[in-house]
Amino acid sequence: MRLCMLTVVTVMSTMLVFLDKLVLLIANVEVLQSSLRLAAYSILFE
């Protein structure tokens, strides 16, 4: 019984860490896209 609980807790914490990484990755991609867009605008309207 204790082993089962331990397994569940381990899996949940691993999933949380993975989700955290995924959110960070998505945020980084959005920041990259917005900075690229800003660079394109500054080049176009120079």
Tab-separated table of C-alpha atoms in Angstrom:
chain	number	residue	atom	x	y	z
A	1	MET	CA	0.000	0.000	0.000
A	2	ARG	CA	2.754	2.436	0.913
A	3	LEU	CA	4.666	1.578	-2.255
A	4	CYS	CA	1.594	2.353	-4.354
A	5	MET	CA	1.249	5.768	-2.707
A	6	LEU	CA	4.928	6.445	-3.255
A	7	THR	CA	4.608	5.537	-6.928
A	8	VAL	CA	1.589	7.818	-7.349
A	9	VAL	CA	3.378	10.714	-5.647
A	10	THR	CA	6.497	10.198	-7.767
A	11	VAL	CA	4.491	10.106	-11.002
A	12	MET	CA	2.541	13.221	-10.025
A	13	SER	CA	5.655	15.189	-9.133
A	14	THR	CA	7.326	14.114	-12.376
A	15	MET	CA	4.282	15.237	-14.365
A	16	LEU	CA	4.249	18.571	-12.524
A	17	VAL	CA	7.906	19.153	-13.357
A	18	PHE	CA	7.248	18.220	-16.993
A	19	LEU	CA	4.270	20.600	-17.166
A	20	ASP	CA	6.392	23.349	-15.641
A	21	LYS	CA	9.037	22.817	-18.326
A	22	LEU	CA	6.370	22.781	-21.034
A	23	VAL	CA	4.899	26.084	-19.819
A	24	LEU	CA	8.371	27.650	-19.758
A	25	LEU	CA	9.024	26.389	-23.286
A	26	ILE	CA	5.739	27.819	-24.582
A	27	ALA	CA	6.453	31.157	-22.894
A	28	ASN	CA	9.938	31.257	-24.447
A	29	VAL	CA	8.493	30.543	-27.899
A	30	GLU	CA	5.962	33.360	-27.509
A	31	VAL	CA	8.675	35.785	-26.394
A	32	LEU	CA	10.807	34.770	-29.374
A	33	GLN	CA	7.900	35.303	-31.764
A	34	SER	CA	7.096	38.750	-30.374
A	35	SER	CA	10.743	39.844	-30.498
A	36	LEU	CA	11.031	38.601	-34.084
A	37	ARG	CA	7.887	40.535	-34.954
A	38	LEU	CA	9.307	43.663	-33.336
A	39	ALA	CA	12.540	43.247	-35.287
A	40	ALA	CA	10.598	42.820	-38.537
A	41	TYR	CA	8.548	45.951	-37.832
A	42	SER	CA	11.642	48.013	-37.023
A	43	ILE	CA	13.294	46.834	-40.260
A	44	LEU	CA	10.171	47.553	-42.323
A	45	PHE	CA	9.478	51.006	-40.911
A	46	GLU	CA	13.036	52.268	-40.747
